[in-house]
mmCIF file of N, CA and C in Angstrom:
data_model
loop_
_atom_site.group_PDB
_atom_site.id
_atom_site.type_symbol
_atom_site.label_atom_id
_atom_site.label_comp_id
_atom_site.label_asym_id
_atom_site.label_seq_id
_atom_site.Cartn_x
_atom_site.Cartn_y
_atom_site.Cartn_z
ATOM 1 N N MET A 1 88.428 -29.804 169.394
ATOM 2 C CA MET A 1 89.918 -29.528 169.042
ATOM 3 C C MET A 1 89.948 -28.296 167.882
ATOM 4 N N ILE A 2 91.265 -27.647 168.029
ATOM 5 C CA ILE A 2 91.607 -26.356 167.079
ATOM 6 C C ILE A 2 91.888 -26.788 166.069
ATOM 7 N N ASP A 3 91.190 -26.475 165.113
ATOM 8 C CA ASP A 3 91.604 -26.898 163.305
ATOM 9 C C ASP A 3 93.127 -26.096 163.294
ATOM 10 N N MET A 4 94.086 -26.104 163.733
ATOM 11 C CA MET A 4 95.370 -25.260 163.089
ATOM 12 C C MET A 4 95.701 -25.323 161.680
ATOM 13 N N THR A 5 95.386 -26.274 161.034
ATOM 14 C CA THR A 5 95.457 -26.217 159.611
ATOM 15 C C THR A 5 94.331 -24.908 158.929
ATOM 16 N N GLY A 6 93.305 -25.205 159.204
ATOM 17 C CA GLY A 6 92.634 -23.904 158.735
ATOM 18 C C GLY A 6 92.947 -22.469 159.322
ATOM 19 N N ILE A 7 93.217 -22.624 160.469
ATOM 20 C CA ILE A 7 93.826 -21.238 160.919
ATOM 21 C C ILE A 7 95.154 -20.585 160.148
ATOM 22 N N THR A 8 96.055 -21.857 160.092
ATOM 23 C CA THR A 8 97.163 -21.424 159.396
ATOM 24 C C THR A 8 96.850 -21.057 158.064
ATOM 25 N N ALA A 9 96.416 -21.615 157.303
ATOM 26 C CA ALA A 9 95.490 -21.174 155.961
ATOM 27 C C ALA A 9 95.106 -19.960 155.613
ATOM 28 N N LYS A 10 94.084 -19.198 156.897
ATOM 29 C CA LYS A 10 93.680 -18.137 157.098
ATOM 30 C C LYS A 10 94.796 -17.023 157.295
ATOM 31 N N LEU A 11 95.746 -17.522 158.275
ATOM 32 C CA LEU A 11 96.875 -16.594 158.368
ATOM 33 C C LEU A 11 97.271 -16.465 157.078
ATOM 34 N N GLY A 12 97.913 -17.302 156.360
ATOM 35 C CA GLY A 12 98.497 -17.344 155.299
ATOM 36 C C GLY A 12 97.441 -16.277 154.068
ATOM 37 N N ALA A 13 96.102 -16.450 154.314
ATOM 38 C CA ALA A 13 95.605 -15.771 153.122
ATOM 39 C C ALA A 13 95.531 -14.203 153.708
ATOM 40 N N VAL A 14 95.903 -14.017 154.879
ATOM 41 C CA VAL A 14 95.638 -12.296 155.451
ATOM 42 C C VAL A 14 97.266 -12.128 154.828
ATOM 43 N N PHE A 15 98.238 -12.578 154.873
ATOM 44 C CA PHE A 15 99.432 -12.209 154.504
ATOM 45 C C PHE A 15 99.629 -11.946 152.989
ATOM 46 N N TYR A 16 98.866 -12.867 152.398
ATOM 47 C CA TYR A 16 98.670 -12.605 150.669
ATOM 48 C C TYR A 16 97.753 -11.225 150.814
ATOM 49 N N VAL A 17 96.883 -10.934 151.829
ATOM 50 C CA VAL A 17 96.044 -9.407 151.222
ATOM 51 C C VAL A 17 97.147 -8.550 151.539
ATOM 52 N N ILE A 18 98.157 -8.694 152.918
ATOM 53 C CA ILE A 18 98.646 -7.871 153.104
ATOM 54 C C ILE A 18 99.764 -7.379 151.901
ATOM 55 N N TRP A 19 100.337 -8.411 151.386
ATOM 56 C CA TRP A 19 101.143 -8.153 150.166
ATOM 57 C C TRP A 19 100.381 -7.406 149.268
ATOM 58 N N GLY A 20 99.185 -7.925 148.801
ATOM 59 C CA GLY A 20 98.632 -7.122 147.890
ATOM 60 C C GLY A 20 98.289 -5.321 148.347
ATOM 61 N N LEU A 21 97.774 -5.279 149.425
ATOM 62 C CA LEU A 21 97.783 -3.838 150.030
ATOM 63 C C LEU A 21 99.038 -3.085 149.882
ATOM 64 N N VAL A 22 100.039 -3.420 150.148
ATOM 65 C CA VAL A 22 101.305 -2.933 150.272
ATOM 66 C C VAL A 22 101.628 -2.914 148.609
ATOM 67 N N HIS A 23 101.261 -3.752 147.747
ATOM 68 C CA HIS A 23 101.529 -3.630 146.115
ATOM 69 C C HIS A 23 100.593 -2.298 145.349
ATOM 70 N N ILE A 24 99.323 -2.295 146.212
ATOM 71 C CA ILE A 24 98.648 -1.172 145.773
ATOM 72 C C ILE A 24 98.964 0.256 145.893
ATOM 73 N N LYS A 25 99.734 0.366 147.403
ATOM 74 C CA LYS A 25 100.471 1.547 147.403
ATOM 75 C C LYS A 25 101.606 1.754 146.429
ATOM 76 N N ALA A 26 102.396 0.690 146.214
ATOM 77 C CA ALA A 26 103.378 0.581 145.662
ATOM 78 C C ALA A 26 102.847 1.028 143.755
ATOM 79 N N ALA A 27 102.090 0.698 143.604
ATOM 80 C CA ALA A 27 101.393 1.212 142.295
ATOM 81 C C ALA A 27 100.903 2.517 142.134
ATOM 82 N N HIS A 28 100.478 3.128 143.208
ATOM 83 C CA HIS A 28 100.082 4.445 143.412
ATOM 84 C C HIS A 28 101.492 5.261 143.454
ATOM 85 N N GLY A 29 102.487 4.984 144.200
ATOM 86 C CA GLY A 29 103.860 5.491 144.028
ATOM 87 C C GLY A 29 104.645 5.627 142.692
ATOM 88 N N LEU A 30 103.972 4.397 141.637
ATOM 89 C CA LEU A 30 104.536 4.400 140.396
ATOM 90 C C LEU A 30 103.684 5.284 139.371
ATOM 91 N N LEU A 31 102.570 5.496 139.942
ATOM 92 C CA LEU A 31 101.628 6.546 139.101
ATOM 93 C C LEU A 31 102.130 7.725 139.352
ATOM 94 N N GLU A 32 102.548 8.338 140.413
ATOM 95 C CA GLU A 32 102.761 9.382 140.673
ATOM 96 C C GLU A 32 104.056 9.827 140.079
ATOM 97 N N LEU A 33 105.466 8.921 140.258
ATOM 98 C CA LEU A 33 106.436 8.839 139.177
ATOM 99 C C LEU A 33 106.143 9.180 138.047
ATOM 100 N N GLY A 34 105.374 8.345 137.371
ATOM 101 C CA GLY A 34 104.769 8.390 135.962
ATOM 102 C C GLY A 34 104.800 10.093 135.819
ATOM 103 N N GLN A 35 103.778 10.398 136.611
ATOM 104 C CA GLN A 35 103.207 11.751 136.441
ATOM 105 C C GLN A 35 104.317 12.790 136.349
ATOM 106 N N SER A 36 105.373 12.539 137.140
ATOM 107 C CA SER A 36 106.422 13.583 137.217
ATOM 108 C C SER A 36 107.725 13.583 135.619
ATOM 109 N N LEU A 37 107.203 12.258 134.983
ATOM 110 C CA LEU A 37 108.117 12.384 133.972
ATOM 111 C C LEU A 37 107.409 12.839 132.844
ATOM 112 N N ASP A 38 108.533 13.082 131.610
ATOM 113 C CA ASP A 38 107.765 13.767 130.377
ATOM 114 C C ASP A 38 107.131 12.742 129.712
ATOM 115 N N PRO A 39 106.192 13.360 129.144
ATOM 116 C CA PRO A 39 105.126 12.135 128.006
ATOM 117 C C PRO A 39 106.503 11.568 126.981
ATOM 118 N N GLY A 40 106.186 10.200 127.162
ATOM 119 C CA GLY A 40 107.055 9.273 126.249
ATOM 120 C C GLY A 40 107.233 7.902 126.682
ATOM 121 N N MET A 41 108.139 7.567 125.812
ATOM 122 C CA MET A 41 108.258 5.567 126.261
ATOM 123 C C MET A 41 108.468 5.471 127.745
ATOM 124 N N VAL A 42 109.155 6.086 128.445
ATOM 125 C CA VAL A 42 109.823 5.927 130.005
ATOM 126 C C VAL A 42 108.475 5.855 130.677
ATOM 127 N N GLN A 43 107.728 7.331 130.290
ATOM 128 C CA GLN A 43 106.630 7.450 131.369
ATOM 129 C C GLN A 43 105.623 6.270 130.759
ATOM 130 N N ALA A 44 105.046 5.753 129.322
ATOM 131 C CA ALA A 44 104.276 4.992 129.379
ATOM 132 C C ALA A 44 104.532 3.567 130.078
ATOM 133 N N ARG A 45 106.132 3.504 129.948
ATOM 134 C CA ARG A 45 106.411 1.870 130.686
ATOM 135 C C ARG A 45 106.418 2.319 132.343
ATOM 136 N N VAL A 46 106.197 2.924 132.871
ATOM 137 C CA VAL A 46 106.289 3.395 134.117
ATOM 138 C C VAL A 46 104.718 3.235 134.394
ATOM 139 N N TYR A 47 103.898 3.657 133.568
ATOM 140 C CA TYR A 47 102.605 3.552 133.782
ATOM 141 C C TYR A 47 102.042 2.429 133.469
ATOM 142 N N GLN A 48 102.443 1.607 132.751
ATOM 143 C CA GLN A 48 102.326 0.243 132.566
ATOM 144 C C GLN A 48 103.093 -0.811 133.695
ATOM 145 N N ASP A 49 103.703 -0.443 134.243
ATOM 146 C CA ASP A 49 104.585 -1.094 135.399
ATOM 147 C C ASP A 49 103.431 -0.955 136.564
ATOM 148 N N ALA A 50 103.177 0.186 136.815
ATOM 149 C CA ALA A 50 101.917 0.531 137.805
ATOM 150 C C ALA A 50 100.777 -0.421 137.606
ATOM 151 N N TRP A 51 100.348 -0.168 136.276
ATOM 152 C CA TRP A 51 99.029 -1.423 135.944
ATOM 153 C C TRP A 51 99.151 -2.702 135.985
ATOM 154 N N ASN A 52 100.557 -3.242 135.881
ATOM 155 C CA ASN A 52 100.599 -4.489 136.228
ATOM 156 C C ASN A 52 100.776 -4.744 137.603
ATOM 157 N N ILE A 53 101.451 -4.094 138.326
ATOM 158 C CA ILE A 53 101.379 -4.164 139.758
ATOM 159 C C ILE A 53 100.090 -4.079 140.620
ATOM 160 N N LEU A 54 99.042 -3.230 139.968
ATOM 161 C CA LEU A 54 97.590 -2.907 140.466
ATOM 162 C C LEU A 54 96.817 -4.039 140.349
ATOM 163 N N MET A 55 97.068 -4.505 138.994
ATOM 164 C CA MET A 55 96.363 -5.805 138.777
ATOM 165 C C MET A 55 96.898 -6.923 139.410
ATOM 166 N N SER A 56 98.172 -7.358 139.222
ATOM 167 C CA SER A 56 98.476 -8.320 140.209
ATOM 168 C C SER A 56 98.342 -8.194 141.558
ATOM 169 N N ALA A 57 98.220 -7.201 142.305
ATOM 170 C CA ALA A 57 98.265 -6.898 143.696
ATOM 171 C C ALA A 57 96.289 -7.392 143.848
ATOM 172 N N ILE A 58 95.519 -6.637 142.994
ATOM 173 C CA ILE A 58 94.132 -7.069 143.338
ATOM 174 C C ILE A 58 93.634 -8.739 143.078
ATOM 175 N N ALA A 59 94.533 -9.340 142.042
ATOM 176 C CA ALA A 59 94.362 -10.667 142.087
ATOM 177 C C ALA A 59 94.802 -11.445 143.040
ATOM 178 N N VAL A 60 96.031 -11.168 143.692
ATOM 179 C CA VAL A 60 96.557 -11.685 144.909
ATOM 180 C C VAL A 60 95.272 -11.743 145.860
ATOM 181 N N ILE A 61 94.941 -10.304 146.006
ATOM 182 C CA ILE A 61 93.978 -10.128 147.308
ATOM 183 C C ILE A 61 92.568 -11.120 146.932
ATOM 184 N N LEU A 62 92.194 -10.969 145.774
ATOM 185 C CA LEU A 62 91.039 -12.061 145.583
ATOM 186 C C LEU A 62 91.255 -12.975 145.939
ATOM 187 N N ILE A 63 92.209 -14.020 145.311
ATOM 188 C CA ILE A 63 92.517 -15.317 145.244
ATOM 189 C C ILE A 63 92.789 -15.437 146.966
ATOM 190 N N GLY A 64 93.602 -14.623 147.780
ATOM 191 C CA GLY A 64 93.617 -15.029 149.052
ATOM 192 C C GLY A 64 92.608 -15.270 149.478
ATOM 193 N N ILE A 65 91.313 -14.049 149.361
ATOM 194 C CA ILE A 65 90.495 -14.015 150.257
ATOM 195 C C ILE A 65 89.427 -15.299 149.780
ATOM 196 N N LEU A 66 89.267 -15.502 148.449
ATOM 197 C CA LEU A 66 88.406 -16.610 147.948
ATOM 198 C C LEU A 66 88.732 -18.200 147.787
ATOM 199 N N MET A 67 89.975 -17.965 147.947
ATOM 200 C CA MET A 67 90.491 -19.295 147.649
ATOM 201 C C MET A 67 91.555 -19.945 148.880
ATOM 202 N N ASN A 68 92.999 -19.266 149.373
ATOM 203 C CA ASN A 68 93.514 -19.468 150.238
ATOM 204 C C ASN A 68 93.465 -19.423 151.450
ATOM 205 N N TRP A 69 92.229 -18.645 151.568
ATOM 206 C CA TRP A 69 91.308 -18.399 153.105
ATOM 207 C C TRP A 69 90.522 -20.039 153.316
ATOM 208 N N ARG A 70 90.220 -20.534 152.257
ATOM 209 C CA ARG A 70 89.656 -22.479 152.381
ATOM 210 C C ARG A 70 90.749 -23.116 152.030
ATOM 211 N N ASN A 71 91.911 -22.741 151.882
ATOM 212 C CA ASN A 71 93.210 -23.545 151.681
ATOM 213 C C ASN A 71 92.953 -24.266 150.402
ATOM 214 N N SER A 72 92.627 -24.155 149.034
ATOM 215 C CA SER A 72 92.240 -24.289 147.762
ATOM 216 C C SER A 72 93.726 -24.697 147.298
ATOM 217 N N THR A 73 93.770 -26.083 146.773
ATOM 218 C CA THR A 73 94.990 -26.232 145.985
ATOM 219 C C THR A 73 95.250 -25.302 145.194
ATOM 220 N N THR A 74 94.338 -25.002 143.876
ATOM 221 C CA THR A 74 94.591 -23.974 142.851
ATOM 222 C C THR A 74 95.032 -22.580 143.449
ATOM 223 N N GLY A 75 94.128 -22.029 144.523
ATOM 224 C CA GLY A 75 94.717 -20.903 145.088
ATOM 225 C C GLY A 75 96.155 -20.799 145.625
ATOM 226 N N TYR A 76 96.457 -22.140 146.193
ATOM 227 C CA TYR A 76 97.537 -22.279 146.994
ATOM 228 C C TYR A 76 98.695 -21.924 145.638
ATOM 229 N N TRP A 77 98.574 -22.686 144.788
ATOM 230 C CA TRP A 77 99.590 -22.483 143.629
ATOM 231 C C TRP A 77 99.537 -21.329 142.698
ATOM 232 N N ILE A 78 98.320 -20.679 142.746
ATOM 233 C CA ILE A 78 98.068 -19.312 142.108
ATOM 234 C C ILE A 78 99.207 -18.449 142.491
ATOM 235 N N ASN A 79 98.626 -17.980 143.753
ATOM 236 C CA ASN A 79 99.454 -17.185 144.510
ATOM 237 C C ASN A 79 100.743 -17.423 144.921
ATOM 238 N N LEU A 80 101.075 -18.528 145.287
ATOM 239 C CA LEU A 80 102.300 -18.953 145.559
ATOM 240 C C LEU A 80 103.583 -18.428 144.340
ATOM 241 N N VAL A 81 103.219 -19.119 142.923
ATOM 242 C CA VAL A 81 103.956 -18.654 141.839
ATOM 243 C C VAL A 81 103.662 -17.437 141.658
ATOM 244 N N LEU A 82 102.704 -16.514 141.461
ATOM 245 C CA LEU A 82 102.427 -15.100 141.162
ATOM 246 C C LEU A 82 103.697 -14.047 142.301
ATOM 247 N N VAL A 83 103.022 -14.433 143.434
ATOM 248 C CA VAL A 83 103.872 -13.683 144.465
ATOM 249 C C VAL A 83 105.283 -13.673 144.134
ATOM 250 N N THR A 84 105.726 -14.918 144.423
ATOM 251 C CA THR A 84 107.089 -15.567 144.043
ATOM 252 C C THR A 84 107.849 -14.918 142.921
ATOM 253 N N VAL A 85 107.452 -15.178 141.703
ATOM 254 C CA VAL A 85 107.768 -14.434 140.660
ATOM 255 C C VAL A 85 107.864 -12.721 140.529
ATOM 256 N N LEU A 86 106.764 -12.190 140.899
ATOM 257 C CA LEU A 86 106.872 -11.043 141.090
ATOM 258 C C LEU A 86 108.012 -10.201 142.382
ATOM 259 N N ASP A 87 108.130 -10.789 143.485
ATOM 260 C CA ASP A 87 108.662 -10.510 144.414
ATOM 261 C C ASP A 87 110.261 -10.719 144.157
ATOM 262 N N ILE A 88 110.513 -12.109 143.249
ATOM 263 C CA ILE A 88 112.236 -12.094 143.124
ATOM 264 C C ILE A 88 112.462 -11.209 142.095
ATOM 265 N N ALA A 89 111.610 -10.691 141.165
ATOM 266 C CA ALA A 89 112.159 -9.582 140.236
ATOM 267 C C ALA A 89 112.722 -8.568 141.188
ATOM 268 N N PHE A 90 111.453 -7.872 142.151
ATOM 269 C CA PHE A 90 111.778 -6.697 142.742
ATOM 270 C C PHE A 90 113.088 -6.927 143.334
ATOM 271 N N VAL A 91 113.026 -8.008 144.015
ATOM 272 C CA VAL A 91 114.338 -8.034 144.987
ATOM 273 C C VAL A 91 115.746 -8.105 144.114
ATOM 274 N N LEU A 92 115.921 -8.579 143.087
ATOM 275 C CA LEU A 92 116.601 -8.513 142.279
ATOM 276 C C LEU A 92 117.117 -7.255 141.530
ATOM 277 N N PHE A 93 116.016 -6.625 140.965
ATOM 278 C CA PHE A 93 116.174 -5.325 140.197
ATOM 279 C C PHE A 93 116.232 -4.223 140.855
ATOM 280 N N VAL A 94 115.520 -4.130 142.086
ATOM 281 C CA VAL A 94 115.258 -2.962 142.949
ATOM 282 C C VAL A 94 116.176 -3.033 144.260
ATOM 283 N N ILE A 95 116.120 -3.844 145.070
ATOM 284 C CA ILE A 95 116.170 -3.816 146.275
ATOM 285 C C ILE A 95 118.056 -4.189 146.156
ATOM 286 N N VAL A 96 118.481 -5.105 145.676
ATOM 287 C CA VAL A 96 119.783 -5.620 145.592
ATOM 288 C C VAL A 96 120.622 -4.369 145.152
ATOM 289 N N PRO A 97 120.492 -3.744 143.837
ATOM 290 C CA PRO A 97 121.117 -2.874 143.627
ATOM 291 C C PRO A 97 121.013 -1.484 144.370
ATOM 292 N N GLY A 98 119.966 -1.434 145.247
ATOM 293 C CA GLY A 98 119.855 -0.293 146.262
ATOM 294 C C GLY A 98 119.187 1.022 145.561
ATOM 295 N N TYR A 99 118.235 0.351 144.750
ATOM 296 C CA TYR A 99 117.597 1.502 144.290
ATOM 297 C C TYR A 99 116.246 2.154 145.351
ATOM 298 N N ALA A 100 115.905 1.008 146.279
ATOM 299 C CA ALA A 100 114.910 1.648 147.116
ATOM 300 C C ALA A 100 115.788 1.236 148.438
ATOM 301 N N PRO A 101 115.455 1.902 149.738
ATOM 302 C CA PRO A 101 115.484 1.517 150.672
ATOM 303 C C PRO A 101 115.262 0.017 151.429
ATOM 304 N N LEU A 102 116.025 -0.155 152.209
ATOM 305 C CA LEU A 102 115.278 -1.914 152.785
ATOM 306 C C LEU A 102 114.066 -1.583 153.509
ATOM 307 N N TRP A 103 114.026 -0.754 154.243
ATOM 308 C CA TRP A 103 112.297 -0.171 154.582
ATOM 309 C C TRP A 103 111.859 0.948 154.186
ATOM 310 N N PRO A 104 110.855 1.089 153.612
ATOM 311 C CA PRO A 104 109.946 0.235 153.474
ATOM 312 C C PRO A 104 110.024 -1.119 152.257
ATOM 313 N N GLY A 105 111.125 -1.099 151.551
ATOM 314 C CA GLY A 105 111.341 -1.722 150.370
ATOM 315 C C GLY A 105 111.208 -3.606 150.576
ATOM 316 N N LEU A 106 111.293 -3.516 151.988
ATOM 317 C CA LEU A 106 111.161 -5.304 152.116
ATOM 318 C C LEU A 106 109.861 -5.782 152.650
ATOM 319 N N GLU A 107 108.824 -4.780 152.822
ATOM 320 C CA GLU A 107 107.607 -5.128 153.501
ATOM 321 C C GLU A 107 107.039 -6.140 152.764
ATOM 322 N N GLY A 108 106.874 -5.943 151.272
ATOM 323 C CA GLY A 108 106.232 -7.050 150.368
ATOM 324 C C GLY A 108 106.988 -8.161 150.542
ATOM 325 N N PRO A 109 108.282 -8.181 150.564
ATOM 326 C CA PRO A 109 108.839 -9.693 150.357
ATOM 327 C C PRO A 109 108.571 -10.606 151.824
ATOM 328 N N ILE A 110 108.611 -9.666 152.828
ATOM 329 C CA ILE A 110 108.381 -9.778 154.274
ATOM 330 C C ILE A 110 106.911 -10.587 154.293
ATOM 331 N N ALA A 111 105.976 -10.020 153.633
ATOM 332 C CA ALA A 111 104.556 -10.577 153.794
ATOM 333 C C ALA A 111 104.720 -11.594 152.973
ATOM 334 N N TRP A 112 105.482 -11.896 151.838
ATOM 335 C CA TRP A 112 105.383 -12.770 150.742
ATOM 336 C C TRP A 112 105.962 -14.162 151.237
ATOM 337 N N VAL A 113 106.989 -13.891 152.279
ATOM 338 C CA VAL A 113 107.609 -14.994 152.952
ATOM 339 C C VAL A 113 106.783 -15.323 154.030
ATOM 340 N N ILE A 114 105.910 -14.713 154.632
ATOM 341 C CA ILE A 114 105.433 -15.488 155.763
ATOM 342 C C ILE A 114 104.138 -16.024 155.300
ATOM 343 N N ALA A 115 103.450 -15.406 154.137
ATOM 344 C CA ALA A 115 102.247 -15.971 153.527
ATOM 345 C C ALA A 115 102.470 -17.420 152.873
ATOM 346 N N ALA A 116 103.802 -17.265 152.159
ATOM 347 C CA ALA A 116 104.202 -18.571 151.409
ATOM 348 C C ALA A 116 104.514 -19.636 152.577
ATOM 349 N N VAL A 117 105.084 -19.183 153.923
ATOM 350 C CA VAL A 117 105.356 -20.546 154.615
ATOM 351 C C VAL A 117 104.025 -20.859 155.124
ATOM 352 N N LEU A 118 103.096 -19.817 155.718
ATOM 353 C CA LEU A 118 101.900 -20.038 156.313
ATOM 354 C C LEU A 118 101.232 -21.417 155.658
ATOM 355 N N SER A 119 100.966 -20.575 154.032
ATOM 356 C CA SER A 119 100.100 -21.433 153.236
ATOM 357 C C SER A 119 100.774 -22.763 152.964
ATOM 358 N N THR A 120 102.055 -22.826 152.719
ATOM 359 C CA THR A 120 102.542 -24.007 152.514
ATOM 360 C C THR A 120 102.277 -24.982 153.631
ATOM 361 N N LEU A 121 102.206 -24.642 154.910
ATOM 362 C CA LEU A 121 102.017 -25.251 156.154
ATOM 363 C C LEU A 121 100.716 -26.011 155.828
ATOM 364 N N ALA A 122 99.731 -25.096 155.880
ATOM 365 C CA ALA A 122 98.465 -25.332 155.646
ATOM 366 C C ALA A 122 98.045 -26.298 154.858
ATOM 367 N N PHE A 123 98.649 -26.163 153.379
ATOM 368 C CA PHE A 123 98.771 -27.004 152.216
ATOM 369 C C PHE A 123 99.213 -28.364 152.162
ATOM 370 N N THR A 124 100.184 -28.513 153.248
ATOM 371 C CA THR A 124 101.061 -29.615 153.473
ATOM 372 C C THR A 124 100.152 -30.497 154.342
ATOM 373 N N SER A 125 99.839 -29.900 155.289
ATOM 374 C CA SER A 125 99.029 -30.609 156.650
ATOM 375 C C SER A 125 97.712 -30.769 156.388
ATOM 376 N N ARG A 126 96.897 -30.490 155.509
ATOM 377 C CA ARG A 126 95.605 -30.871 155.467
ATOM 378 C C ARG A 126 95.300 -32.521 154.975
ATOM 379 N N ARG A 127 94.081 -32.697 155.432
ATOM 380 C CA ARG A 127 93.767 -34.112 155.069
ATOM 381 C C ARG A 127 93.364 -34.353 153.630
ATOM 382 N N ARG A 128 93.816 -35.204 153.320
ATOM 383 C CA ARG A 128 93.337 -35.533 151.547
ATOM 384 C C ARG A 128 92.769 -37.133 151.632
ATOM 385 N N THR A 129 91.583 -36.522 150.813
ATOM 386 C CA THR A 129 90.814 -37.948 150.449
ATOM 387 C C THR A 129 91.016 -38.517 149.337
ATOM 388 N N GLY A 130 91.103 -39.362 149.050
ATOM 389 C CA GLY A 130 91.761 -40.035 147.853
ATOM 390 C C GLY A 130 90.374 -40.896 147.178
ATOM 391 N N LEU A 131 90.535 -41.508 145.933
ATOM 392 C CA LEU A 131 89.491 -42.511 145.309
ATOM 393 C C LEU A 131 89.607 -43.627 146.268
ATOM 394 N N PRO A 132 88.642 -44.335 146.208
ATOM 395 C CA PRO A 132 88.987 -45.874 146.692
ATOM 396 C C PRO A 132 89.530 -46.726 145.969
ATOM 397 N N ALA A 133 90.247 -47.353 146.384
ATOM 398 C CA ALA A 133 91.030 -48.417 145.840
ATOM 399 C C ALA A 133 90.228 -49.387 144.643
ATOM 400 N N ALA A 134 90.962 -49.891 143.624
ATOM 401 C CA ALA A 134 90.244 -50.448 142.480
ATOM 402 C C ALA A 134 89.788 -51.830 142.860
ATOM 403 N N THR A 135 90.210 -52.209 144.134
ATOM 404 C CA THR A 135 89.271 -53.393 144.481
ATOM 405 C C THR A 135 88.489 -53.406 145.253
ATOM 406 N N GLU A 136 88.172 -52.139 145.819
ATOM 407 C CA GLU A 136 87.302 -51.818 146.891
ATOM 408 C C GLU A 136 85.921 -51.741 146.033
ATOM 409 N N LYS A 137 84.460 -52.454 146.794
ATOM 410 C CA LYS A 137 83.583 -51.834 146.106
ATOM 411 C C LYS A 137 83.029 -50.605 146.688
ATOM 412 N N VAL A 138 82.416 -49.751 145.455
ATOM 413 C CA VAL A 138 82.218 -48.490 145.734
ATOM 414 C C VAL A 138 80.672 -48.371 146.197
ATOM 415 N N PRO A 139 80.133 -47.840 147.312
ATOM 416 C CA PRO A 139 78.745 -47.966 147.745
ATOM 417 C C PRO A 139 77.968 -47.242 146.331
ATOM 418 N N GLY A 140 76.971 -47.462 146.032
ATOM 419 C CA GLY A 140 75.981 -46.800 145.371
ATOM 420 C C GLY A 140 75.682 -47.908 144.172
#
């Protein structure tokens, strides 16, 4: 029998890795933008943003590979919350006002939605093992 929960978890993890790779590319673009600016607070903040996006992308990739791949509860919540918070801000502050074109601007949000849907399907359909009832005799 095919383990669809495991396959769905792995596909969700792959899309979190894709999201991370898109954001490594975005961090590089911000680094280049920062290099074109005069030294000062604006340049420093652009560099800081590039760093934050890079570190978030690396974290999401590692959590995707090490935790979401195995359908981990902790990994599910960390990547779901982290990527959701980051991409909502990007959509609201960059895409909606039109500061970036829809394509390739929506690469990350599309990967986010696919990863979130697949990992949620895997998370909610997995078998859960509970503790024995208080009245049951525990072996051992």
